[in-house]
Short mmCIF file of C-alpha atoms and ligand atoms in Angstrom, two decimals:
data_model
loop_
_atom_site.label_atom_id
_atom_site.label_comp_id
_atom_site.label_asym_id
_atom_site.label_seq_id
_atom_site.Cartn_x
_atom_site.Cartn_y
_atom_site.Cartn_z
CA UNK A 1 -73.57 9.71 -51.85
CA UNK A 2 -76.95 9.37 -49.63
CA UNK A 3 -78.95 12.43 -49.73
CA UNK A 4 -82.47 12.97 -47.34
CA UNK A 5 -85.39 13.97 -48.90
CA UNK A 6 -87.85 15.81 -46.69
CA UNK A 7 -91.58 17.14 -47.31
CA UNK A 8 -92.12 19.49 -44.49
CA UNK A 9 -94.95 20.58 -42.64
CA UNK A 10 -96.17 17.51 -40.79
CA UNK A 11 -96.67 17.38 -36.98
CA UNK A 12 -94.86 14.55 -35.32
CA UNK A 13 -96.39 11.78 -32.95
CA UNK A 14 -95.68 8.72 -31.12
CA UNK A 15 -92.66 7.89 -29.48
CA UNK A 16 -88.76 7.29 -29.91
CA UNK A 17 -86.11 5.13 -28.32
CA UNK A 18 -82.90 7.00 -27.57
CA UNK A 19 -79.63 5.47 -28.30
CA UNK A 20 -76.21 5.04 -26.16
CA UNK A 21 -74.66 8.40 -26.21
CA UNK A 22 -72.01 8.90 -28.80
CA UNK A 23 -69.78 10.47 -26.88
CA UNK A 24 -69.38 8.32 -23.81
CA UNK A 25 -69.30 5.21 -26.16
CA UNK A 26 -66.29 6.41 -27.58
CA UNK A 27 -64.24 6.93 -24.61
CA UNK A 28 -65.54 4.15 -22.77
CA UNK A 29 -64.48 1.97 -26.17
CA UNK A 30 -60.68 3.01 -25.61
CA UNK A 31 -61.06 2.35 -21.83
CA UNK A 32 -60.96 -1.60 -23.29
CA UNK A 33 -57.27 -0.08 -23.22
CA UNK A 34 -56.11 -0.17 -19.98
CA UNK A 35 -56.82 -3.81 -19.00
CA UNK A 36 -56.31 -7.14 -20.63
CA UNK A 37 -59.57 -8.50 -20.01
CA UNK A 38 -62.71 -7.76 -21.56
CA UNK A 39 -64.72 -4.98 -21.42
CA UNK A 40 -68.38 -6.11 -22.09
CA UNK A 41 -70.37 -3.17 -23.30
CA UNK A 42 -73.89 -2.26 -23.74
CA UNK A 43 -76.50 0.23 -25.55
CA UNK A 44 -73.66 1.21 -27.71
CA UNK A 45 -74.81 2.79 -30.84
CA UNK A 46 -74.71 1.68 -34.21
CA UNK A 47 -72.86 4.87 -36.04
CA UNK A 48 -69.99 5.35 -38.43
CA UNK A 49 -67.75 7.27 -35.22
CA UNK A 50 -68.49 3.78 -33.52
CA UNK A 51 -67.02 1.38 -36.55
CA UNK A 52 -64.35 4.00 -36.80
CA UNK A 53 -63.43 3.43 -32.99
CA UNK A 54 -63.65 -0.35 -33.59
CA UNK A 55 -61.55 -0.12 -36.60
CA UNK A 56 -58.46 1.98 -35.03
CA UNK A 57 -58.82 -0.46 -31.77
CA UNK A 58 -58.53 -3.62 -33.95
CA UNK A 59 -55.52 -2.04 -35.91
CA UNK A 60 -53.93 -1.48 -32.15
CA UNK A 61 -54.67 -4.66 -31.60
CA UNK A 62 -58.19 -5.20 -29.72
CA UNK A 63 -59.93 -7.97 -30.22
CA UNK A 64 -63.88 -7.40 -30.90
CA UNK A 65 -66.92 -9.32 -30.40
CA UNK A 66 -69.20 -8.71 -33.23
CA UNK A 67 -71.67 -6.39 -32.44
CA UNK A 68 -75.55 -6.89 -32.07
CA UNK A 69 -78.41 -4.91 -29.85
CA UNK A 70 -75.68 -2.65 -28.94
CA UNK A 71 -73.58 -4.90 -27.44
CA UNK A 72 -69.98 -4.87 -27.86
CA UNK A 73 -66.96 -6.94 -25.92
CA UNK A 74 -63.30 -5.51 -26.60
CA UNK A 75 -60.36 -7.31 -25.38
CA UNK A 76 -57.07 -6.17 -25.27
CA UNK A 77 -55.04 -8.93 -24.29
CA UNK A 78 -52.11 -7.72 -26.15
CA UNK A 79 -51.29 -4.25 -27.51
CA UNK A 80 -49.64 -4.99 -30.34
CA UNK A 81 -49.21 -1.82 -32.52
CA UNK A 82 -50.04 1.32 -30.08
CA UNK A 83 -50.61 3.58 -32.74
CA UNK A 84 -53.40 6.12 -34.34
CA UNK A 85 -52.72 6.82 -37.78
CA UNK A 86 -53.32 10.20 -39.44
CA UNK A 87 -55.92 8.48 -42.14
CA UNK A 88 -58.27 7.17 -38.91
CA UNK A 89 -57.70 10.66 -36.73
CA UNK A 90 -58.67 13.00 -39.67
CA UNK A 91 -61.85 11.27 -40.06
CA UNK A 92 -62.67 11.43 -36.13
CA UNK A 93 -60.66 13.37 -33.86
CA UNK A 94 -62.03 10.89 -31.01
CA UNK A 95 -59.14 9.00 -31.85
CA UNK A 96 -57.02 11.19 -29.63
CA UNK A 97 -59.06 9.35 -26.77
CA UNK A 98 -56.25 6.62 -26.94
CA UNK A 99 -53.39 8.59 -26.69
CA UNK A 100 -53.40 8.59 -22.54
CA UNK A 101 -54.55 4.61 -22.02
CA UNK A 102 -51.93 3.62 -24.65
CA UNK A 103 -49.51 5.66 -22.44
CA UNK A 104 -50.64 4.38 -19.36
CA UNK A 105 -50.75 0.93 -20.57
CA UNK A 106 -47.60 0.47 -22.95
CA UNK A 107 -45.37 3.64 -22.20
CA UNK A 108 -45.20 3.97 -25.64
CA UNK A 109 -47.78 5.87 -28.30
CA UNK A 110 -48.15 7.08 -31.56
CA UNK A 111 -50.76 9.37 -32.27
CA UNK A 112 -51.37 11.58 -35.19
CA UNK A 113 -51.90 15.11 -34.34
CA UNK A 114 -55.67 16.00 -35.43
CA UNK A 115 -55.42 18.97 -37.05
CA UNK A 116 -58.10 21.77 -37.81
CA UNK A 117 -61.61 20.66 -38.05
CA UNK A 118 -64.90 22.32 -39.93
CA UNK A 119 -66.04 23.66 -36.34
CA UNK A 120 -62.66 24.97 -35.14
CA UNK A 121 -58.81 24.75 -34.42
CA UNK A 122 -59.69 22.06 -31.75
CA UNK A 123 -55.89 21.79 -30.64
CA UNK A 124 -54.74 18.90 -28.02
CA UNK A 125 -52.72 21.28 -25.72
CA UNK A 126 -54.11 20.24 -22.80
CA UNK A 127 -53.63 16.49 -23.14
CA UNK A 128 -50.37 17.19 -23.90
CA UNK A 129 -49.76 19.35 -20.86
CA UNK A 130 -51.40 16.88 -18.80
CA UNK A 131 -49.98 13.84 -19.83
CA UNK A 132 -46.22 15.84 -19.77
CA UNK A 133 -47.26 16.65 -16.07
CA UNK A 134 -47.54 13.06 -15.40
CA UNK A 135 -43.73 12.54 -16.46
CA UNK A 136 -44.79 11.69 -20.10
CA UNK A 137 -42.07 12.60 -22.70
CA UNK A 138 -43.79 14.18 -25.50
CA UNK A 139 -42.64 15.53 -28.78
CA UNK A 140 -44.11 15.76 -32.24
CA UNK A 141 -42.45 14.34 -35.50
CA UNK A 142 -43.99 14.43 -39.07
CA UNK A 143 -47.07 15.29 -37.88
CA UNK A 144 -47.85 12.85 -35.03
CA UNK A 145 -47.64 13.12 -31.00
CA UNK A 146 -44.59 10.66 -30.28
CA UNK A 147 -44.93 9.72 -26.14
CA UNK A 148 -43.01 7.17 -23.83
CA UNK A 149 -42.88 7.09 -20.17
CA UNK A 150 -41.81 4.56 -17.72
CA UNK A 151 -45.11 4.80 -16.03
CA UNK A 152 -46.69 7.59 -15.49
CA UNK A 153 -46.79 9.58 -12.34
CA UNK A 154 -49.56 11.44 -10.24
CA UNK A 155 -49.50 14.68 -10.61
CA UNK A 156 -51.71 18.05 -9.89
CA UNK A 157 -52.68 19.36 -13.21
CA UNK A 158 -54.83 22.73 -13.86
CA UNK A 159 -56.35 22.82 -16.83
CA UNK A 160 -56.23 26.16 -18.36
CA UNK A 161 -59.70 25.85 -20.63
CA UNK A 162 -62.49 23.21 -19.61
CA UNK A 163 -61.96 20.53 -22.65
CA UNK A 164 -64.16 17.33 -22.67
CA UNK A 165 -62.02 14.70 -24.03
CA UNK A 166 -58.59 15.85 -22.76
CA UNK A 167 -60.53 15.76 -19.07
CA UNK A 168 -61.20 11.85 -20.28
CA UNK A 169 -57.86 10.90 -22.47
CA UNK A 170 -56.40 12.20 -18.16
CA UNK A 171 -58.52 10.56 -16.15
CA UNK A 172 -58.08 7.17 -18.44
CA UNK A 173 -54.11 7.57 -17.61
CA UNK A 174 -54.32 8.28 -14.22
CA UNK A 175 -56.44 5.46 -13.54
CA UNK A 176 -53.03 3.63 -14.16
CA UNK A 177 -50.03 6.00 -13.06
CA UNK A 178 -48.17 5.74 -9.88
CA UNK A 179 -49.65 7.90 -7.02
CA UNK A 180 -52.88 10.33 -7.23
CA UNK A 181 -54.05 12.77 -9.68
CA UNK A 182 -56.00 15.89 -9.23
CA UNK A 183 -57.10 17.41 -12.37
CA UNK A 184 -58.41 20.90 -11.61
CA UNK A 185 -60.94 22.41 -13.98
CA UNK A 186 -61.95 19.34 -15.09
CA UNK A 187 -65.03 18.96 -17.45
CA UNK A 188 -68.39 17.93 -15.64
CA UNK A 189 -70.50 16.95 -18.82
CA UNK A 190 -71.99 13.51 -18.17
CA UNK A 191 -69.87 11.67 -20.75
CA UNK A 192 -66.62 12.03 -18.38
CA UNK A 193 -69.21 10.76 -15.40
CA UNK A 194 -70.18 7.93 -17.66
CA UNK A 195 -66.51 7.03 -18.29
CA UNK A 196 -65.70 7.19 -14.52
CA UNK A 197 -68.44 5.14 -13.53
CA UNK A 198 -66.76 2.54 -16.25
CA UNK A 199 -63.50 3.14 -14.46
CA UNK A 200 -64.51 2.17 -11.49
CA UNK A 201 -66.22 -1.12 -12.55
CA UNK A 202 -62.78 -2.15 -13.72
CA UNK A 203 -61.02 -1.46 -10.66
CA UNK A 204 -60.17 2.48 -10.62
CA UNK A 205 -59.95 5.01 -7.77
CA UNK A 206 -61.83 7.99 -9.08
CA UNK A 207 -63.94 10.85 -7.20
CA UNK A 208 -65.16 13.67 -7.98
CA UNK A 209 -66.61 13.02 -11.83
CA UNK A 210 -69.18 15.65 -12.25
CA UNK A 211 -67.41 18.01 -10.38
CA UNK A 212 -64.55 20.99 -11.37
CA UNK A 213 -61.90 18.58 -9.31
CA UNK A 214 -61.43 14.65 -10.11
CA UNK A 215 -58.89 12.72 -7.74
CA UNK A 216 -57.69 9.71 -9.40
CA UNK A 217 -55.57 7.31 -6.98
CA UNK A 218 -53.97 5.23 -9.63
CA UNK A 219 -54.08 1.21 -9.60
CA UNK A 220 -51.31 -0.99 -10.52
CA UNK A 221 -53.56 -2.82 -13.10
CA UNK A 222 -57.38 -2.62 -14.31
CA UNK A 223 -59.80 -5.91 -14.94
CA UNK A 224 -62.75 -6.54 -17.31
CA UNK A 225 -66.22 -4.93 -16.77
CA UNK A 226 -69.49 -4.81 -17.54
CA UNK A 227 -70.77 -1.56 -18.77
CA UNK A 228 -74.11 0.62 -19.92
CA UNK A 229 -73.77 3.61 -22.12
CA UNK A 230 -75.93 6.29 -20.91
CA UNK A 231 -78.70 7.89 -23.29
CA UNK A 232 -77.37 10.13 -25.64
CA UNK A 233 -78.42 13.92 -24.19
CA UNK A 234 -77.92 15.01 -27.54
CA UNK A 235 -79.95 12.84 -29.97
CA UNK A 236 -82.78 13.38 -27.18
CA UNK A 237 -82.65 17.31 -27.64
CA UNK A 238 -82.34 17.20 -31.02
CA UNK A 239 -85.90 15.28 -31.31
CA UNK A 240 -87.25 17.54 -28.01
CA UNK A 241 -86.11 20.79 -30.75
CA UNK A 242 -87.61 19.35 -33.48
CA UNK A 243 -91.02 18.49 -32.07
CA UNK A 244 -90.91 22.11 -30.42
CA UNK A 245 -90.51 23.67 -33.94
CA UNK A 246 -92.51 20.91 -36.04
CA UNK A 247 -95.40 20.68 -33.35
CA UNK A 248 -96.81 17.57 -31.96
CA UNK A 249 -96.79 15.05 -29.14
CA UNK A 250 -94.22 12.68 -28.91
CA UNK A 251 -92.46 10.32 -25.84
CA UNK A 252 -88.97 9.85 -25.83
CA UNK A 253 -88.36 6.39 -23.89
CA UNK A 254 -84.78 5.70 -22.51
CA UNK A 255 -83.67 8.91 -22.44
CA UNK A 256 -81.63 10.39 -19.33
CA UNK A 257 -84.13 13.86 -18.61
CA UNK A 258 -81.01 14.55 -15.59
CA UNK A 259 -78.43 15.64 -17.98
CA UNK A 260 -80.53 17.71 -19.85
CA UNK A 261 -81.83 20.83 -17.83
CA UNK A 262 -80.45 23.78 -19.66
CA UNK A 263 -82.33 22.24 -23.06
CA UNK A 264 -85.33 21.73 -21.17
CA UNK A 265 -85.58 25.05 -19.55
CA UNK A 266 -85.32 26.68 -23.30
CA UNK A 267 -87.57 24.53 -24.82
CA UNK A 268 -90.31 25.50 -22.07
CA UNK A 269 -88.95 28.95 -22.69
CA UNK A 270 -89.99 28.15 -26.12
CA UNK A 271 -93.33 26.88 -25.31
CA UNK A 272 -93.43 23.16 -25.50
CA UNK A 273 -94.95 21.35 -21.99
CA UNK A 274 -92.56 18.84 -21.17
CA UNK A 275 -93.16 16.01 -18.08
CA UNK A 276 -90.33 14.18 -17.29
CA UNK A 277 -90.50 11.05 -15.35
CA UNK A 278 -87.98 7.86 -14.81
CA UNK A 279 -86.16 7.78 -18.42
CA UNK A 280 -89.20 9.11 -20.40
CA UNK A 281 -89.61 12.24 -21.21
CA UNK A 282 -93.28 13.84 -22.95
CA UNK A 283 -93.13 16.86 -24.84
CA UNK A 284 -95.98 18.47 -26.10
CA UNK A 285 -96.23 21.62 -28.53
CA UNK A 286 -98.66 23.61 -30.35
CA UNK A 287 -98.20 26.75 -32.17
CA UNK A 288 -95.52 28.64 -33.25
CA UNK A 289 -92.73 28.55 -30.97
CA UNK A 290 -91.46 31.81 -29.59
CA UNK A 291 -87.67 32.94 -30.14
CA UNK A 292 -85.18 31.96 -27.58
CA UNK A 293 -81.50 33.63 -26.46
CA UNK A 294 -78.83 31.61 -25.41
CA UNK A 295 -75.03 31.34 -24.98
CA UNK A 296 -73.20 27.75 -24.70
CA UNK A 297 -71.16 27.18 -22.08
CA UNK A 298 -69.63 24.13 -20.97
CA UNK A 299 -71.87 21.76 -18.24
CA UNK A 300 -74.48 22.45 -16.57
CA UNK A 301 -74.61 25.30 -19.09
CA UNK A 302 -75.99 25.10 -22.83
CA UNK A 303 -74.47 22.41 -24.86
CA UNK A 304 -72.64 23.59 -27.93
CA UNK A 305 -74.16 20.33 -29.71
CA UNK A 306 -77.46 21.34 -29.35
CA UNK A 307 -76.85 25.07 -30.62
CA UNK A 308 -77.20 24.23 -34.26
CA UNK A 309 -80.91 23.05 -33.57
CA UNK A 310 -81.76 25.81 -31.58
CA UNK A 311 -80.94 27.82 -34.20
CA UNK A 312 -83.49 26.21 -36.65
CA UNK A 313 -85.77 26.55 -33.86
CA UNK A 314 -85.07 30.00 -33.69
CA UNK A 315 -85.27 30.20 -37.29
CA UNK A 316 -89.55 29.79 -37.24
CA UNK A 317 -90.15 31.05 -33.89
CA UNK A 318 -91.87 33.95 -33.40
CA UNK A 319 -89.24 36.99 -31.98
CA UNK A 320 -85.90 37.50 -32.21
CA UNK A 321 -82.89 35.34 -30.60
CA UNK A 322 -79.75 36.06 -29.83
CA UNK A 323 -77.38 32.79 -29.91
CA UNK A 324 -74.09 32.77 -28.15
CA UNK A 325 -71.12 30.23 -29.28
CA UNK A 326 -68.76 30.40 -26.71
CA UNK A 327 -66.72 26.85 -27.34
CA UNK A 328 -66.10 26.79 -30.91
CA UNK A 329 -64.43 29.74 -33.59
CA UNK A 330 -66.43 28.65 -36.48
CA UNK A 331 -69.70 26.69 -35.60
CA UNK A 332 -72.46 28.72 -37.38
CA UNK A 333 -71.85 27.01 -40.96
CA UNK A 334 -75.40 26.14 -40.20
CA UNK A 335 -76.80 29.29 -40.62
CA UNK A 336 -75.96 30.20 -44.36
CA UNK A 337 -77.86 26.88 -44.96
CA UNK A 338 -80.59 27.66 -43.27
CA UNK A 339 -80.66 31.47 -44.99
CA UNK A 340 -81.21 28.66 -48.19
CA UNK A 341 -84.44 27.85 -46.19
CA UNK A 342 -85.58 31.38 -45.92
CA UNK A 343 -84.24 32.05 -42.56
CA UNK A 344 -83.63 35.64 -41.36
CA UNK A 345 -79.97 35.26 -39.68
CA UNK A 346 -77.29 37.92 -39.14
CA UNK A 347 -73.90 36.99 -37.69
CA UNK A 348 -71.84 38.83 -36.06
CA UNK A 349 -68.29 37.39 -34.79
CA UNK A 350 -69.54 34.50 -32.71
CA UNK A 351 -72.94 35.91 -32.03
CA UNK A 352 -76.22 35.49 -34.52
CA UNK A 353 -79.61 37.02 -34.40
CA UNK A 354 -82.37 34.91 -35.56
CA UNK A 355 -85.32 36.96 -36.40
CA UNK A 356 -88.20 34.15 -36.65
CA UNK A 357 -89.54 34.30 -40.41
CA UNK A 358 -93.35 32.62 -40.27
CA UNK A 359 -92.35 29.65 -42.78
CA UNK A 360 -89.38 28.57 -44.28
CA UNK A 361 -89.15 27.27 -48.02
CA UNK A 362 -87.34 23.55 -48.89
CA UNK A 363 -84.43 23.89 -50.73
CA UNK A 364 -81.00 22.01 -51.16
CA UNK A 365 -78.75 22.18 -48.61
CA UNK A 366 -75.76 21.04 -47.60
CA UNK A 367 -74.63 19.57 -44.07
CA UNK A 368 -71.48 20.83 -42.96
CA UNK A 369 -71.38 18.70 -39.86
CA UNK A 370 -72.99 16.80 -37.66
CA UNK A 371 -75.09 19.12 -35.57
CA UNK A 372 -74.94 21.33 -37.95
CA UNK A 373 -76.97 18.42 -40.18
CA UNK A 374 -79.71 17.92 -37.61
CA UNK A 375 -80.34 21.37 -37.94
CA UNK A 376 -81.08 21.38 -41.21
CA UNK A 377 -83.03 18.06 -40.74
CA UNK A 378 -85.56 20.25 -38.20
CA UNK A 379 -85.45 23.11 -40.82
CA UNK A 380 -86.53 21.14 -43.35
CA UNK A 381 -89.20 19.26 -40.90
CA UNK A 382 -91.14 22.36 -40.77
CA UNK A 383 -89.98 24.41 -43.98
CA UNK A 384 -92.58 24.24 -46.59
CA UNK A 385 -92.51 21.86 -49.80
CA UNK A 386 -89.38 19.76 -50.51
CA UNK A 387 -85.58 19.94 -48.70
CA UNK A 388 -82.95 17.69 -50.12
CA UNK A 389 -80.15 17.36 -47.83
CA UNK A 390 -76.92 16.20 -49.29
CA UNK A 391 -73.56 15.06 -47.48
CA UNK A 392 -75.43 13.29 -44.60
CA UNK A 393 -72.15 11.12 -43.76
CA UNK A 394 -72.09 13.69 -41.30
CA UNK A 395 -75.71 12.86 -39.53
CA UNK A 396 -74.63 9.17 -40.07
CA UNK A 397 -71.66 9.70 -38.20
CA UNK A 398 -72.97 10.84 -34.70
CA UNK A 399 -77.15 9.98 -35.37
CA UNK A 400 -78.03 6.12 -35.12
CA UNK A 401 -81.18 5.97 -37.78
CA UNK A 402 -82.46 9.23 -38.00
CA UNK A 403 -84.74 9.31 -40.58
CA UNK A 404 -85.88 5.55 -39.78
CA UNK A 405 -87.27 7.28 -36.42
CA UNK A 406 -88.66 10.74 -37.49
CA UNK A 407 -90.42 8.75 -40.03
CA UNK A 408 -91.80 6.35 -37.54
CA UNK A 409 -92.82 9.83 -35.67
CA UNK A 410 -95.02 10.43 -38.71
CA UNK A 411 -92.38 12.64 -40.80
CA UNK A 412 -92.44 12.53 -44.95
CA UNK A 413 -88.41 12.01 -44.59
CA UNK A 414 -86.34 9.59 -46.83
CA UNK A 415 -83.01 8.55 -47.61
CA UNK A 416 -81.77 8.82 -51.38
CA UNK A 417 -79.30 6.64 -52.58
N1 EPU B 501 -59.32 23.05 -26.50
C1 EPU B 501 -58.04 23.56 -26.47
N2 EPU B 501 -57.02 22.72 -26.13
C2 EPU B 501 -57.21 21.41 -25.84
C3 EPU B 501 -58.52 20.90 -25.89
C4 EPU B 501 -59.56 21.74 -26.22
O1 EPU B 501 -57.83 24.74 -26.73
O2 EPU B 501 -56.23 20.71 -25.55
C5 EPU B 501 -60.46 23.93 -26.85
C6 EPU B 501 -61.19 23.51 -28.10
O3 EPU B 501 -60.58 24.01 -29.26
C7 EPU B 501 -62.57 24.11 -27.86
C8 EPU B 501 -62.74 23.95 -26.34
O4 EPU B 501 -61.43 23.81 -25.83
O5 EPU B 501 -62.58 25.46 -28.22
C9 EPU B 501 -63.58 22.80 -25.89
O6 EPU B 501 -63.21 21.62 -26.59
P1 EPU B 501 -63.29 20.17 -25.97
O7 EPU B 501 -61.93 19.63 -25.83
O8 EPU B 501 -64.17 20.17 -24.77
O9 EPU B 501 -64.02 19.39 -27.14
P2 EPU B 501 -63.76 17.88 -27.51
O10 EPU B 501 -63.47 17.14 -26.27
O11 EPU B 501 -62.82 17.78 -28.64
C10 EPU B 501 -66.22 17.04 -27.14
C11 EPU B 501 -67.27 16.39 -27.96
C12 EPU B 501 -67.80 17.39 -28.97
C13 EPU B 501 -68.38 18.57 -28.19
C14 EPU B 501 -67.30 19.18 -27.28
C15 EPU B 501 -67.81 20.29 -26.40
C16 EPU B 501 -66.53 14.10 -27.97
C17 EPU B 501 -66.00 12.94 -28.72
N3 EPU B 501 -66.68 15.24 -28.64
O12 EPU B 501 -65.19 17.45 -28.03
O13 EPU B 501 -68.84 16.74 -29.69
O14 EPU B 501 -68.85 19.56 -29.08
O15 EPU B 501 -66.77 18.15 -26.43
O16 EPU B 501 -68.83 19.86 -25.59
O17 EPU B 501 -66.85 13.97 -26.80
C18 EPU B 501 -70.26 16.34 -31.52
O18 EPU B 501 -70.66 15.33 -30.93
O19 EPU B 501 -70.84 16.81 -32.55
C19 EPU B 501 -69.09 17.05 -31.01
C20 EPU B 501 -68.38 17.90 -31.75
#
């Protein structure tokens, strides 16, 4: 298995091109769903969750385009097998993202039930509820979600939590069902705003994406599109954290600086100058950064996805900060890896308190998952001597070249077969 190798201590310079956005890829990929005719897509990035989504789509019966520049066309002309099986949906729980356009498209779906997950429980209780609410008969049989419906009706759903991709896996079915939707408490995060604008391109009645209340009017059928991933918020604040710890001057180019205000503000907090401008972003930083308390919350607030890196921020800063994880039971794995590094961390339910240590000291880690992996990557960017990271099928998974582009940033970092 591919470890990274990292000799810390190195400012980084120059600049970075940010990729599609994991997370609105994915969705958008099982939009190719609801209509027969292709969906042409662009800046998609090259990651493992991305071959994963092309795999369970071909086994449903999409047709791809092979992939290059981060272009992808899916057609599905014919649904031939509308089913996630529990071997793809273990791996990625994204996979539940076709449960609502099979539904909407076939009246029929399979769909394993994802199960518990490193960060958390992560249950699919309000897709469920949602979908039920839209006349879908739901029931669960050796382990996988079993729906039909005739088509599926409009219906006013509350959500009871804010959830990300159940907002999505609803708005995708009522983009087809008979009447409007109103899905109350709906997630704002720019991923579901991405998806909508796809939506729309292909024929859907949506407002309100970005907002606590979306109002689907359903269609009777979706066409093709042509679609645009947006920047990934999270790749970009992951290499805004790790020049803020590492020091340095670097430009991020095709990066989206709107949907990224609550990392922003911290990282100022922090003490890097950052000038945003178009879809670049400069960040400067010298010095030791100083400590910085958050709490995640879902959008506008403080992404749980950038937490992990905040916390090897945290880690050499100079204070004390308090983190917050408010979305997920069990997402500070991180921080016993980073105690490997020398960090000063004490947890205490779902709170920790960094106390910045002046250096840390390479070690061998392990990555738990995928933010928790960039953390470690940032850690060992500024820890002194030698880090070797091992289980980085994680960073693979969500991170499109990584190491390729802190090394181009001037970083001793290398993959070992
Ligand atoms: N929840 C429920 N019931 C549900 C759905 C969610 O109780 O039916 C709970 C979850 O257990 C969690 C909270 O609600 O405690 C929020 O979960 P959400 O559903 O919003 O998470 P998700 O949609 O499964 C997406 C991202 C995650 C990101 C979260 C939160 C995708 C593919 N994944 O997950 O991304 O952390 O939203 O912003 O969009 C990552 O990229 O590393 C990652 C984990």
């Amino acid at each position: 298995m591919d470890k990274l190798l990292i000799r810390g201590g190195r400012p980084l310079e120059g600049s970075v091109r940010i990729s599609g956005a994991k997370n609105s890829a994915l969705p958008i990929m099982c939009a190719a769903l609801l209509t027969e005719d292709p969906l042409a897509l662009t800046n998609v990035p090259r990651l493992m969750d991305v071959r994963t989504m092309a795999k369970l789509l071909a086994q449903i019966g999409v047709e791809a385009g092979t992939q290059s520049d981060g272009r992808i066309t899916l057609c599905a002309s014919k649904v031939k097998n509308p089913e996630a099986p529990y071997e793809l949906v273990k791996t990625m729980r994204a996979s539940v993202l076709v449960l609502g356009p099979l539904l909407a498209r076939c009246g029929r779906a399979r769909v394993s039930l994802p199960g518990g997950c490193a960060i958390g429980q992560r249950p699919v209780d309000q897709h469920i509820k949602g979908l039920q609410a839209m006349g879908a008969r739901i029931y669960v049989e050796h382990g996988y979600m079993i729906a039909a419906a005739q088509r599926l009706r409009g219906a006013h759903i509350l959500m009871d939590l804010v959830t990300v991709t159940g907002t999505e896996n609803l708005m995708m079915a009522a983009a087809l069902a008979q009447g409007t939707t109103v899905l109350e408490n709906a997630a704002r995060e720019p991923e579901v705003v991405d998806l909508a604008r796809c939506l729309a391109a292909m024929g859907a009645r949506i407002e309100g994406a970005g907002t606590g209340t979306i109002r689907v009017e359903g269609v009777r059928t979706l066409g093709g599109a042509e679609h645009a991933v947006m920047p990934d918020r999270i790749e970009t604040g992951t290499f805004l954290a790790a020049v803020t710890a590492a020091g340095g001057k670097v430009r991020l180019l095709g990066a989206a600086p709107d949907t990224l205000e609550a990392t922003l503000d911290k990282l100022k907090e922090a003490g890097a100058r950052i000038a945003a401008t178009g879809d670049e972003i400069e960040i400067e930083m010298e010095g030791r950064p100083k400590s910085v308390s958050l709490r995640t919350a879902p959008y506008p607030g403080f992404a749980t996805d950038m937490q992990a890196q905040f916390m090897a921020l945290d880690a050499v800063a100079s204070g004390t900060g308090v983190i917050t994880e408010t979305i997920f039971e069990n997402r500070f794995m991180h921080a016993l890896e980073l105690q490997r590094l020398g960090a000063d961390i004490a947890i205490q339910g779902n709170t920790a308190v960094v106390k910045g240590v002046e250096r840390l000291q390479g070690a061998n880690v392990m990555a738990t998952d995928l933010r928790a992996s960039a953390s470690l990557v940032i850690a060992g960017l500024v820890a002194q001597g030698e880090t070797l990271i091992e289980r980085i099928y994680h960073l693979d998974r969500g991170y499109e070249e990584l190491e390729k582009k802190f090394a181009a940033l001037g970083a001793k970092i290398e993959r070992v077969k």
